[in-house]
PDB file of N, CA, C and O in Angstrom:
ATOM      1  N   MET A   1       0.853  -1.174   0.000  1.00  0.00           N
ATOM      2  CA  MET A   1       0.000   0.000   0.000  1.00  0.00           C
ATOM      3  C   MET A   1       0.894   1.230   0.000  1.00  0.00           C
ATOM      4  O   MET A   1       1.779   1.379   0.817  1.00  0.00           O
ATOM      5  N   SER A   2       0.630   2.118  -0.933  1.00  0.00           N
ATOM      6  CA  SER A   2       1.467   3.307  -1.050  1.00  0.00           C
ATOM      7  C   SER A   2       0.896   4.463  -0.230  1.00  0.00           C
ATOM      8  O   SER A   2      -0.258   4.449   0.175  1.00  0.00           O
ATOM      9  N   ILE A   3       1.748   5.456  -0.011  1.00  0.00           N
ATOM     10  CA  ILE A   3       1.311   6.648   0.721  1.00  0.00           C
ATOM     11  C   ILE A   3       0.194   7.345  -0.043  1.00  0.00           C
ATOM     12  O   ILE A   3      -0.745   7.857   0.558  1.00  0.00           O
ATOM     13  N   ASN A   4       0.249   7.345  -1.369  1.00  0.00           N
ATOM     14  CA  ASN A   4      -0.793   7.992  -2.160  1.00  0.00           C
ATOM     15  C   ASN A   4      -2.154   7.342  -1.939  1.00  0.00           C
ATOM     16  O   ASN A   4      -3.169   8.024  -1.905  1.00  0.00           O
ATOM     17  N   GLU A   5      -2.188   6.009  -1.793  1.00  0.00           N
ATOM     18  CA  GLU A   5      -3.452   5.316  -1.543  1.00  0.00           C
ATOM     19  C   GLU A   5      -4.030   5.727  -0.197  1.00  0.00           C
ATOM     20  O   GLU A   5      -5.236   5.944  -0.073  1.00  0.00           O
ATOM     21  N   VAL A   6      -3.196   5.849   0.808  1.00  0.00           N
ATOM     22  CA  VAL A   6      -3.644   6.257   2.131  1.00  0.00           C
ATOM     23  C   VAL A   6      -4.161   7.686   2.092  1.00  0.00           C
ATOM     24  O   VAL A   6      -5.218   7.997   2.651  1.00  0.00           O
ATOM     25  N   GLN A   7      -3.443   8.575   1.412  1.00  0.00           N
ATOM     26  CA  GLN A   7      -3.876   9.966   1.307  1.00  0.00           C
ATOM     27  C   GLN A   7      -5.215  10.067   0.579  1.00  0.00           C
ATOM     28  O   GLN A   7      -6.099  10.825   0.990  1.00  0.00           O
ATOM     29  N   LEU A   8      -5.376   9.307  -0.488  1.00  0.00           N
ATOM     30  CA  LEU A   8      -6.628   9.318  -1.237  1.00  0.00           C
ATOM     31  C   LEU A   8      -7.772   8.799  -0.383  1.00  0.00           C
ATOM     32  O   LEU A   8      -8.861   9.376  -0.368  1.00  0.00           O
ATOM     33  N   ALA A   9      -7.530   7.725   0.361  1.00  0.00           N
ATOM     34  CA  ALA A   9      -8.573   7.171   1.224  1.00  0.00           C
ATOM     35  C   ALA A   9      -8.974   8.168   2.303  1.00  0.00           C
ATOM     36  O   ALA A   9     -10.155   8.324   2.606  1.00  0.00           O
ATOM     37  N   LYS A  10      -8.003   8.866   2.877  1.00  0.00           N
ATOM     38  CA  LYS A  10      -8.309   9.862   3.906  1.00  0.00           C
ATOM     39  C   LYS A  10      -9.118  11.020   3.328  1.00  0.00           C
ATOM     40  O   LYS A  10     -10.060  11.507   3.952  1.00  0.00           O
ATOM     41  N   LYS A  11      -8.759  11.448   2.131  1.00  0.00           N
ATOM     42  CA  LYS A  11      -9.524  12.529   1.500  1.00  0.00           C
ATOM     43  C   LYS A  11     -10.945  12.070   1.183  1.00  0.00           C
ATOM     44  O   LYS A  11     -11.905  12.812   1.365  1.00  0.00           O
ATOM     45  N   PHE A  12     -11.083  10.838   0.716  1.00  0.00           N
ATOM     46  CA  PHE A  12     -12.404  10.311   0.363  1.00  0.00           C
ATOM     47  C   PHE A  12     -13.319  10.264   1.570  1.00  0.00           C
ATOM     48  O   PHE A  12     -14.465  10.695   1.503  1.00  0.00           O
ATOM     49  N   ILE A  13     -12.825   9.751   2.685  1.00  0.00           N
ATOM     50  CA  ILE A  13     -13.669   9.568   3.865  1.00  0.00           C
ATOM     51  C   ILE A  13     -14.138  10.904   4.429  1.00  0.00           C
ATOM     52  O   ILE A  13     -15.176  10.984   5.072  1.00  0.00           O
ATOM     53  N   ASN A  14     -13.412  11.981   4.158  1.00  0.00           N
ATOM     54  CA  ASN A  14     -13.788  13.289   4.677  1.00  0.00           C
ATOM     55  C   ASN A  14     -14.683  14.090   3.726  1.00  0.00           C
ATOM     56  O   ASN A  14     -15.093  15.192   4.047  1.00  0.00           O
ATOM     57  N   LEU A  15     -14.999  13.522   2.560  1.00  0.00           N
ATOM     58  CA  LEU A  15     -15.891  14.188   1.606  1.00  0.00           C
ATOM     59  C   LEU A  15     -17.346  13.956   1.978  1.00  0.00           C
ATOM     60  O   LEU A  15     -17.692  12.949   2.599  1.00  0.00           O
ATOM     61  N   HIS A  16     -18.202  14.868   1.560  1.00  0.00           N
ATOM     62  CA  HIS A  16     -19.641  14.646   1.700  1.00  0.00           C
ATOM     63  C   HIS A  16     -20.077  13.633   0.652  1.00  0.00           C
ATOM     64  O   HIS A  16     -19.372  13.375  -0.329  1.00  0.00           O
ATOM     65  N   GLN A  17     -21.245  13.046   0.858  1.00  0.00           N
ATOM     66  CA  GLN A  17     -21.687  11.925   0.037  1.00  0.00           C
ATOM     67  C   GLN A  17     -21.719  12.242  -1.457  1.00  0.00           C
ATOM     68  O   GLN A  17     -21.269  11.440  -2.274  1.00  0.00           O
ATOM     69  N   LYS A  18     -22.228  13.400  -1.846  1.00  0.00           N
ATOM     70  CA  LYS A  18     -22.314  13.714  -3.278  1.00  0.00           C
ATOM     71  C   LYS A  18     -20.926  13.803  -3.915  1.00  0.00           C
ATOM     72  O   LYS A  18     -20.719  13.405  -5.053  1.00  0.00           O
ATOM     73  N   ASP A  19     -19.959  14.307  -3.151  1.00  0.00           N
ATOM     74  CA  ASP A  19     -18.594  14.389  -3.659  1.00  0.00           C
ATOM     75  C   ASP A  19     -17.938  13.009  -3.703  1.00  0.00           C
ATOM     76  O   ASP A  19     -17.111  12.733  -4.565  1.00  0.00           O
ATOM     77  N   GLN A  20     -18.321  12.132  -2.773  1.00  0.00           N
ATOM     78  CA  GLN A  20     -17.824  10.760  -2.804  1.00  0.00           C
ATOM     79  C   GLN A  20     -18.289  10.053  -4.068  1.00  0.00           C
ATOM     80  O   GLN A  20     -17.518   9.337  -4.712  1.00  0.00           O
ATOM     81  N   VAL A  21     -19.547  10.267  -4.437  1.00  0.00           N
ATOM     82  CA  VAL A  21     -20.093   9.652  -5.655  1.00  0.00           C
ATOM     83  C   VAL A  21     -19.327  10.147  -6.882  1.00  0.00           C
ATOM     84  O   VAL A  21     -18.984   9.359  -7.768  1.00  0.00           O
ATOM     85  N   LYS A  22     -19.036  11.434  -6.930  1.00  0.00           N
ATOM     86  CA  LYS A  22     -18.273  11.989  -8.049  1.00  0.00           C
ATOM     87  C   LYS A  22     -16.896  11.331  -8.148  1.00  0.00           C
ATOM     88  O   LYS A  22     -16.436  10.974  -9.233  1.00  0.00           O
ATOM     89  N   LEU A  23     -16.231  11.179  -7.001  1.00  0.00           N
ATOM     90  CA  LEU A  23     -14.902  10.570  -6.993  1.00  0.00           C
ATOM     91  C   LEU A  23     -14.969   9.108  -7.435  1.00  0.00           C
ATOM     92  O   LEU A  23     -14.138   8.650  -8.208  1.00  0.00           O
ATOM     93  N   LEU A  24     -15.977   8.387  -6.976  1.00  0.00           N
ATOM     94  CA  LEU A  24     -16.127   6.983  -7.383  1.00  0.00           C
ATOM     95  C   LEU A  24     -16.311   6.872  -8.892  1.00  0.00           C
ATOM     96  O   LEU A  24     -15.752   5.967  -9.529  1.00  0.00           O
ATOM     97  N   ASN A  25     -17.075   7.791  -9.466  1.00  0.00           N
ATOM     98  CA  ASN A  25     -17.261   7.785 -10.918  1.00  0.00           C
ATOM     99  C   ASN A  25     -15.949   8.076 -11.651  1.00  0.00           C
ATOM    100  O   ASN A  25     -15.657   7.473 -12.681  1.00  0.00           O
ATOM    101  N   LYS A  26     -15.161   8.991 -11.110  1.00  0.00           N
ATOM    102  CA  LYS A  26     -13.856   9.295 -11.717  1.00  0.00           C
ATOM    103  C   LYS A  26     -12.929   8.075 -11.651  1.00  0.00           C
ATOM    104  O   LYS A  26     -12.207   7.776 -12.607  1.00  0.00           O
ATOM    105  N   LEU A  27     -12.940   7.383 -10.520  1.00  0.00           N
ATOM    106  CA  LEU A  27     -12.114   6.187 -10.392  1.00  0.00           C
ATOM    107  C   LEU A  27     -12.509   5.141 -11.436  1.00  0.00           C
ATOM    108  O   LEU A  27     -11.644   4.507 -12.043  1.00  0.00           O
ATOM    109  N   LYS A  28     -13.814   4.969 -11.631  1.00  0.00           N
ATOM    110  CA  LYS A  28     -14.289   4.010 -12.634  1.00  0.00           C
ATOM    111  C   LYS A  28     -13.823   4.401 -14.033  1.00  0.00           C
ATOM    112  O   LYS A  28     -13.443   3.538 -14.829  1.00  0.00           O
ATOM    113  N   GLN A  29     -13.850   5.692 -14.341  1.00  0.00           N
ATOM    114  CA  GLN A  29     -13.415   6.166 -15.652  1.00  0.00           C
ATOM    115  C   GLN A  29     -11.946   5.819 -15.901  1.00  0.00           C
ATOM    116  O   GLN A  29     -11.546   5.569 -17.028  1.00  0.00           O
ATOM    117  N   HIS A  30     -11.161   5.803 -14.835  1.00  0.00           N
ATOM    118  CA  HIS A  30      -9.734   5.503 -14.964  1.00  0.00           C
ATOM    119  C   HIS A  30      -9.436   4.033 -14.654  1.00  0.00           C
ATOM    120  O   HIS A  30      -8.274   3.662 -14.450  1.00  0.00           O
ATOM    121  N   GLU A  31     -10.492   3.235 -14.603  1.00  0.00           N
ATOM    122  CA  GLU A  31     -10.390   1.797 -14.354  1.00  0.00           C
ATOM    123  C   GLU A  31      -9.634   1.474 -13.067  1.00  0.00           C
ATOM    124  O   GLU A  31      -8.831   0.555 -12.999  1.00  0.00           O
ATOM    125  N   LEU A  32      -9.906   2.268 -12.022  1.00  0.00           N
ATOM    126  CA  LEU A  32      -9.325   2.035 -10.705  1.00  0.00           C
ATOM    127  C   LEU A  32     -10.402   1.452  -9.802  1.00  0.00           C
ATOM    128  O   LEU A  32     -11.569   1.821  -9.892  1.00  0.00           O
ATOM    129  N   ASN A  33     -10.021   0.567  -8.915  1.00  0.00           N
ATOM    130  CA  ASN A  33     -10.975  -0.087  -8.035  1.00  0.00           C
ATOM    131  C   ASN A  33     -10.924   0.544  -6.651  1.00  0.00           C
ATOM    132  O   ASN A  33      -9.891   0.512  -5.976  1.00  0.00           O
ATOM    133  N   PHE A  34     -12.033   1.088  -6.219  1.00  0.00           N
ATOM    134  CA  PHE A  34     -12.123   1.727  -4.908  1.00  0.00           C
ATOM    135  C   PHE A  34     -11.816   0.733  -3.790  1.00  0.00           C
ATOM    136  O   PHE A  34     -11.253   1.091  -2.760  1.00  0.00           O
ATOM    137  N   LEU A  35     -12.161  -0.525  -3.986  1.00  0.00           N
ATOM    138  CA  LEU A  35     -11.959  -1.532  -2.948  1.00  0.00           C
ATOM    139  C   LEU A  35     -10.480  -1.794  -2.659  1.00  0.00           C
ATOM    140  O   LEU A  35     -10.146  -2.401  -1.646  1.00  0.00           O
ATOM    141  N   ASP A  36      -9.605  -1.332  -3.523  1.00  0.00           N
ATOM    142  CA  ASP A  36      -8.167  -1.498  -3.296  1.00  0.00           C
ATOM    143  C   ASP A  36      -7.607  -0.458  -2.324  1.00  0.00           C
ATOM    144  O   ASP A  36      -6.478  -0.596  -1.858  1.00  0.00           O
ATOM    145  N   LEU A  37      -8.389   0.574  -2.025  1.00  0.00           N
ATOM    146  CA  LEU A  37      -7.927   1.602  -1.096  1.00  0.00           C
ATOM    147  C   LEU A  37      -7.963   1.073   0.333  1.00  0.00           C
ATOM    148  O   LEU A  37      -8.806   0.251   0.680  1.00  0.00           O
ATOM    149  N   PRO A  38      -7.064   1.536   1.198  1.00  0.00           N
ATOM    150  CA  PRO A  38      -7.074   1.082   2.593  1.00  0.00           C
ATOM    151  C   PRO A  38      -8.231   1.702   3.371  1.00  0.00           C
ATOM    152  O   PRO A  38      -8.793   2.716   2.965  1.00  0.00           O
ATOM    153  N   ILE A  39      -8.579   1.084   4.475  1.00  0.00           N
ATOM    154  CA  ILE A  39      -9.601   1.628   5.370  1.00  0.00           C
ATOM    155  C   ILE A  39      -8.898   2.573   6.331  1.00  0.00           C
ATOM    156  O   ILE A  39      -7.937   2.193   6.997  1.00  0.00           O
ATOM    157  N   VAL A  40      -9.382   3.813   6.402  1.00  0.00           N
ATOM    158  CA  VAL A  40      -8.770   4.812   7.279  1.00  0.00           C
ATOM    159  C   VAL A  40      -9.837   5.423   8.178  1.00  0.00           C
ATOM    160  O   VAL A  40     -11.027   5.401   7.866  1.00  0.00           O
ATOM    161  N   LYS A  41      -9.409   5.962   9.282  1.00  0.00           N
ATOM    162  CA  LYS A  41     -10.315   6.615  10.227  1.00  0.00           C
ATOM    163  C   LYS A  41     -10.672   8.002   9.723  1.00  0.00           C
ATOM    164  O   LYS A  41      -9.821   8.753   9.266  1.00  0.00           O
ATOM    165  N   SER A  42     -11.937   8.342   9.826  1.00  0.00           N
ATOM    166  CA  SER A  42     -12.390   9.659   9.402  1.00  0.00           C
ATOM    167  C   SER A  42     -12.018  10.714  10.438  1.00  0.00           C
ATOM    168  O   SER A  42     -12.054  10.462  11.634  1.00  0.00           O
ATOM    169  N   THR A  43     -11.682  11.890   9.938  1.00  0.00           N
ATOM    170  CA  THR A  43     -11.435  13.026  10.827  1.00  0.00           C
ATOM    171  C   THR A  43     -12.449  14.131  10.568  1.00  0.00           C
ATOM    172  O   THR A  43     -12.326  15.234  11.070  1.00  0.00           O
ATOM    173  N   ALA A  44     -13.486  13.810   9.776  1.00  0.00           N
ATOM    174  CA  ALA A  44     -14.486  14.815   9.411  1.00  0.00           C
ATOM    175  C   ALA A  44     -15.426  15.097  10.578  1.00  0.00           C
ATOM    176  O   ALA A  44     -15.811  14.193  11.317  1.00  0.00           O
ATOM    177  N   ASP A  45     -15.795  16.363  10.737  1.00  0.00           N
ATOM    178  CA  ASP A  45     -16.719  16.755  11.792  1.00  0.00           C
ATOM    179  C   ASP A  45     -18.121  16.186  11.557  1.00  0.00           C
ATOM    180  O   ASP A  45     -18.809  15.820  12.488  1.00  0.00           O
ATOM    181  N   HIS A  46     -18.539  16.114  10.292  1.00  0.00           N
ATOM    182  CA  HIS A  46     -19.903  15.684  10.018  1.00  0.00           C
ATOM    183  C   HIS A  46     -20.124  14.214  10.337  1.00  0.00           C
ATOM    184  O   HIS A  46     -21.236  13.785  10.560  1.00  0.00           O
ATOM    185  N   VAL A  47     -19.082  13.412  10.421  1.00  0.00           N
ATOM    186  CA  VAL A  47     -19.230  11.995  10.736  1.00  0.00           C
ATOM    187  C   VAL A  47     -19.477  11.799  12.227  1.00  0.00           C
ATOM    188  O   VAL A  47     -20.204  10.910  12.633  1.00  0.00           O
ATOM    189  N   ASP A  48     -18.906  12.646  13.060  1.00  0.00           N
ATOM    190  CA  ASP A  48     -19.053  12.506  14.504  1.00  0.00           C
ATOM    191  C   ASP A  48     -20.463  12.834  14.992  1.00  0.00           C
ATOM    192  O   ASP A  48     -20.818  12.469  16.099  1.00  0.00           O
ATOM    193  N   ASN A  49     -21.242  13.518  14.190  1.00  0.00           N
ATOM    194  CA  ASN A  49     -22.562  13.968  14.616  1.00  0.00           C
ATOM    195  C   ASN A  49     -23.696  13.090  14.117  1.00  0.00           C
ATOM    196  O   ASN A  49     -24.842  13.454  14.227  1.00  0.00           O
ATOM    197  N   ILE A  50     -23.398  11.923  13.570  1.00  0.00           N
ATOM    198  CA  ILE A  50     -24.441  11.045  13.061  1.00  0.00           C
ATOM    199  C   ILE A  50     -25.064  10.296  14.231  1.00  0.00           C
ATOM    200  O   ILE A  50     -24.370   9.609  14.974  1.00  0.00           O
ATOM    201  N   PRO A  51     -26.388  10.416  14.420  1.00  0.00           N
ATOM    202  CA  PRO A  51     -27.023   9.731  15.549  1.00  0.00           C
ATOM    203  C   PRO A  51     -27.131   8.230  15.296  1.00  0.00           C
ATOM    204  O   PRO A  51     -27.101   7.763  14.158  1.00  0.00           O
ATOM    205  N   LEU A  52     -27.266   7.476  16.375  1.00  0.00           N
ATOM    206  CA  LEU A  52     -27.463   6.041  16.256  1.00  0.00           C
ATOM    207  C   LEU A  52     -28.837   5.749  15.663  1.00  0.00           C
ATOM    208  O   LEU A  52     -29.800   6.487  15.894  1.00  0.00           O
ATOM    209  N   SER A  53     -28.934   4.658  14.932  1.00  0.00           N
ATOM    210  CA  SER A  53     -30.232   4.236  14.418  1.00  0.00           C
ATOM    211  C   SER A  53     -31.043   3.631  15.566  1.00  0.00           C
ATOM    212  O   SER A  53     -30.521   3.365  16.654  1.00  0.00           O
ATOM    213  N   TYR A  54     -32.308   3.368  15.317  1.00  0.00           N
ATOM    214  CA  TYR A  54     -33.169   2.758  16.320  1.00  0.00           C
ATOM    215  C   TYR A  54     -32.601   1.391  16.726  1.00  0.00           C
ATOM    216  O   TYR A  54     -32.534   1.063  17.911  1.00  0.00           O
ATOM    217  N   ALA A  55     -32.155   0.601  15.746  1.00  0.00           N
ATOM    218  CA  ALA A  55     -31.596  -0.719  16.026  1.00  0.00           C
ATOM    219  C   ALA A  55     -30.302  -0.616  16.829  1.00  0.00           C
ATOM    220  O   ALA A  55     -30.077  -1.395  17.764  1.00  0.00           O
ATOM    221  N   GLN A  56     -29.432   0.340  16.468  1.00  0.00           N
ATOM    222  CA  GLN A  56     -28.180   0.517  17.199  1.00  0.00           C
ATOM    223  C   GLN A  56     -28.447   0.941  18.639  1.00  0.00           C
ATOM    224  O   GLN A  56     -27.779   0.478  19.564  1.00  0.00           O
ATOM    225  N   THR A  57     -29.437   1.795  18.834  1.00  0.00           N
ATOM    226  CA  THR A  57     -29.799   2.236  20.181  1.00  0.00           C
ATOM    227  C   THR A  57     -30.277   1.050  21.007  1.00  0.00           C
ATOM    228  O   THR A  57     -29.916   0.909  22.180  1.00  0.00           O
ATOM    229  N   GLY A  58     -31.069   0.178  20.378  1.00  0.00           N
ATOM    230  CA  GLY A  58     -31.556  -1.014  21.069  1.00  0.00           C
ATOM    231  C   GLY A  58     -30.425  -1.946  21.473  1.00  0.00           C
ATOM    232  O   GLY A  58     -30.405  -2.482  22.589  1.00  0.00           O
ATOM    233  N   LEU A  59     -29.465  -2.143  20.566  1.00  0.00           N
ATOM    234  CA  LEU A  59     -28.318  -2.996  20.890  1.00  0.00           C
ATOM    235  C   LEU A  59     -27.473  -2.385  21.999  1.00  0.00           C
ATOM    236  O   LEU A  59     -26.987  -3.083  22.892  1.00  0.00           O
ATOM    237  N   TRP A  60     -27.295  -1.069  21.952  1.00  0.00           N
ATOM    238  CA  TRP A  60     -26.523  -0.387  22.991  1.00  0.00           C
ATOM    239  C   TRP A  60     -27.211  -0.550  24.342  1.00  0.00           C
ATOM    240  O   TRP A  60     -26.577  -0.849  25.342  1.00  0.00           O
ATOM    241  N   LEU A  61     -28.537  -0.392  24.380  1.00  0.00           N
ATOM    242  CA  LEU A  61     -29.289  -0.529  25.622  1.00  0.00           C
ATOM    243  C   LEU A  61     -29.192  -1.958  26.147  1.00  0.00           C
ATOM    244  O   LEU A  61     -28.965  -2.180  27.337  1.00  0.00           O
ATOM    245  N   THR A  62     -29.341  -2.936  25.269  1.00  0.00           N
ATOM    246  CA  THR A  62     -29.226  -4.342  25.667  1.00  0.00           C
ATOM    247  C   THR A  62     -27.849  -4.615  26.261  1.00  0.00           C
ATOM    248  O   THR A  62     -27.721  -5.302  27.276  1.00  0.00           O
ATOM    249  N   TRP A  63     -26.800  -4.075  25.633  1.00  0.00           N
ATOM    250  CA  TRP A  63     -25.455  -4.258  26.151  1.00  0.00           C
ATOM    251  C   TRP A  63     -25.295  -3.583  27.515  1.00  0.00           C
ATOM    252  O   TRP A  63     -24.648  -4.119  28.412  1.00  0.00           O
ATOM    253  N   GLN A  64     -25.889  -2.402  27.689  1.00  0.00           N
ATOM    254  CA  GLN A  64     -25.808  -1.702  28.970  1.00  0.00           C
ATOM    255  C   GLN A  64     -26.431  -2.529  30.090  1.00  0.00           C
ATOM    256  O   GLN A  64     -25.951  -2.526  31.220  1.00  0.00           O
ATOM    257  N   LEU A  65     -27.507  -3.255  29.782  1.00  0.00           N
ATOM    258  CA  LEU A  65     -28.182  -4.060  30.788  1.00  0.00           C
ATOM    259  C   LEU A  65     -27.375  -5.300  31.178  1.00  0.00           C
ATOM    260  O   LEU A  65     -27.450  -5.756  32.318  1.00  0.00           O
ATOM    261  N   ASN A  66     -26.622  -5.858  30.223  1.00  0.00           N
ATOM    262  CA  ASN A  66     -25.837  -7.054  30.503  1.00  0.00           C
ATOM    263  C   ASN A  66     -24.585  -7.070  29.627  1.00  0.00           C
ATOM    264  O   ASN A  66     -24.539  -7.778  28.630  1.00  0.00           O
ATOM    265  N   PRO A  67     -23.559  -6.310  29.993  1.00  0.00           N
ATOM    266  CA  PRO A  67     -22.363  -6.207  29.149  1.00  0.00           C
ATOM    267  C   PRO A  67     -21.556  -7.499  29.038  1.00  0.00           C
ATOM    268  O   PRO A  67     -20.759  -7.661  28.124  1.00  0.00           O
ATOM    269  N   GLU A  68     -21.764  -8.461  29.932  1.00  0.00           N
ATOM    270  CA  GLU A  68     -21.029  -9.721  29.882  1.00  0.00           C
ATOM    271  C   GLU A  68     -21.663 -10.737  28.931  1.00  0.00           C
ATOM    272  O   GLU A  68     -21.080 -11.766  28.639  1.00  0.00           O
ATOM    273  N   SER A  69     -22.862 -10.466  28.464  1.00  0.00           N
ATOM    274  CA  SER A  69     -23.579 -11.407  27.608  1.00  0.00           C
ATOM    275  C   SER A  69     -22.928 -11.510  26.232  1.00  0.00           C
ATOM    276  O   SER A  69     -22.463 -10.522  25.663  1.00  0.00           O
ATOM    277  N   ALA A  70     -22.920 -12.710  25.694  1.00  0.00           N
ATOM    278  CA  ALA A  70     -22.400 -12.952  24.343  1.00  0.00           C
ATOM    279  C   ALA A  70     -23.556 -13.178  23.361  1.00  0.00           C
ATOM    280  O   ALA A  70     -23.373 -13.757  22.302  1.00  0.00           O
ATOM    281  N   ALA A  71     -24.730 -12.703  23.705  1.00  0.00           N
ATOM    282  CA  ALA A  71     -25.935 -12.975  22.921  1.00  0.00           C
ATOM    283  C   ALA A  71     -25.833 -12.442  21.489  1.00  0.00           C
ATOM    284  O   ALA A  71     -26.382 -13.046  20.569  1.00  0.00           O
ATOM    285  N   TYR A  72     -25.153 -11.340  21.277  1.00  0.00           N
ATOM    286  CA  TYR A  72     -25.099 -10.746  19.952  1.00  0.00           C
ATOM    287  C   TYR A  72     -23.737 -10.927  19.264  1.00  0.00           C
ATOM    288  O   TYR A  72     -23.444 -10.301  18.287  1.00  0.00           O
ATOM    289  N   ASN A  73     -22.911 -11.798  19.801  1.00  0.00           N
ATOM    290  CA  ASN A  73     -21.624 -12.114  19.152  1.00  0.00           C
ATOM    291  C   ASN A  73     -21.849 -13.164  18.083  1.00  0.00           C
ATOM    292  O   ASN A  73     -22.623 -14.094  18.258  1.00  0.00           O
ATOM    293  N   MET A  74     -21.173 -12.995  16.966  1.00  0.00           N
ATOM    294  CA  MET A  74     -21.265 -13.963  15.880  1.00  0.00           C
ATOM    295  C   MET A  74     -19.863 -14.482  15.589  1.00  0.00           C
ATOM    296  O   MET A  74     -18.954 -13.693  15.361  1.00  0.00           O
ATOM    297  N   SER A  75     -19.729 -15.771  15.585  1.00  0.00           N
ATOM    298  CA  SER A  75     -18.406 -16.318  15.257  1.00  0.00           C
ATOM    299  C   SER A  75     -18.205 -16.288  13.770  1.00  0.00           C
ATOM    300  O   SER A  75     -19.136 -16.436  12.987  1.00  0.00           O
ATOM    301  N   GLY A  76     -16.997 -16.021  13.337  1.00  0.00           N
ATOM    302  CA  GLY A  76     -16.702 -15.918  11.917  1.00  0.00           C
ATOM    303  C   GLY A  76     -16.051 -17.167  11.471  1.00  0.00           C
ATOM    304  O   GLY A  76     -15.623 -17.503  10.500  1.00  0.00           O
TER     305      GLY A  76
END
């Protein structure tokens, strides 16, 4: 994995959705595969403010009630 791939992945994750779609289309035009990019942590402010879904809230509450339970663990 090159430094350029990491930089591109970091820039992508910090883009808004419409700009991400534009970049994905550009990658396709140049026959590049987005899946080859590394997974990087987002530093964007807009990502930190996304609320939990109803299902995520339910799982969080269930875990709060019994954090030792393995009820929602899935073996791979």
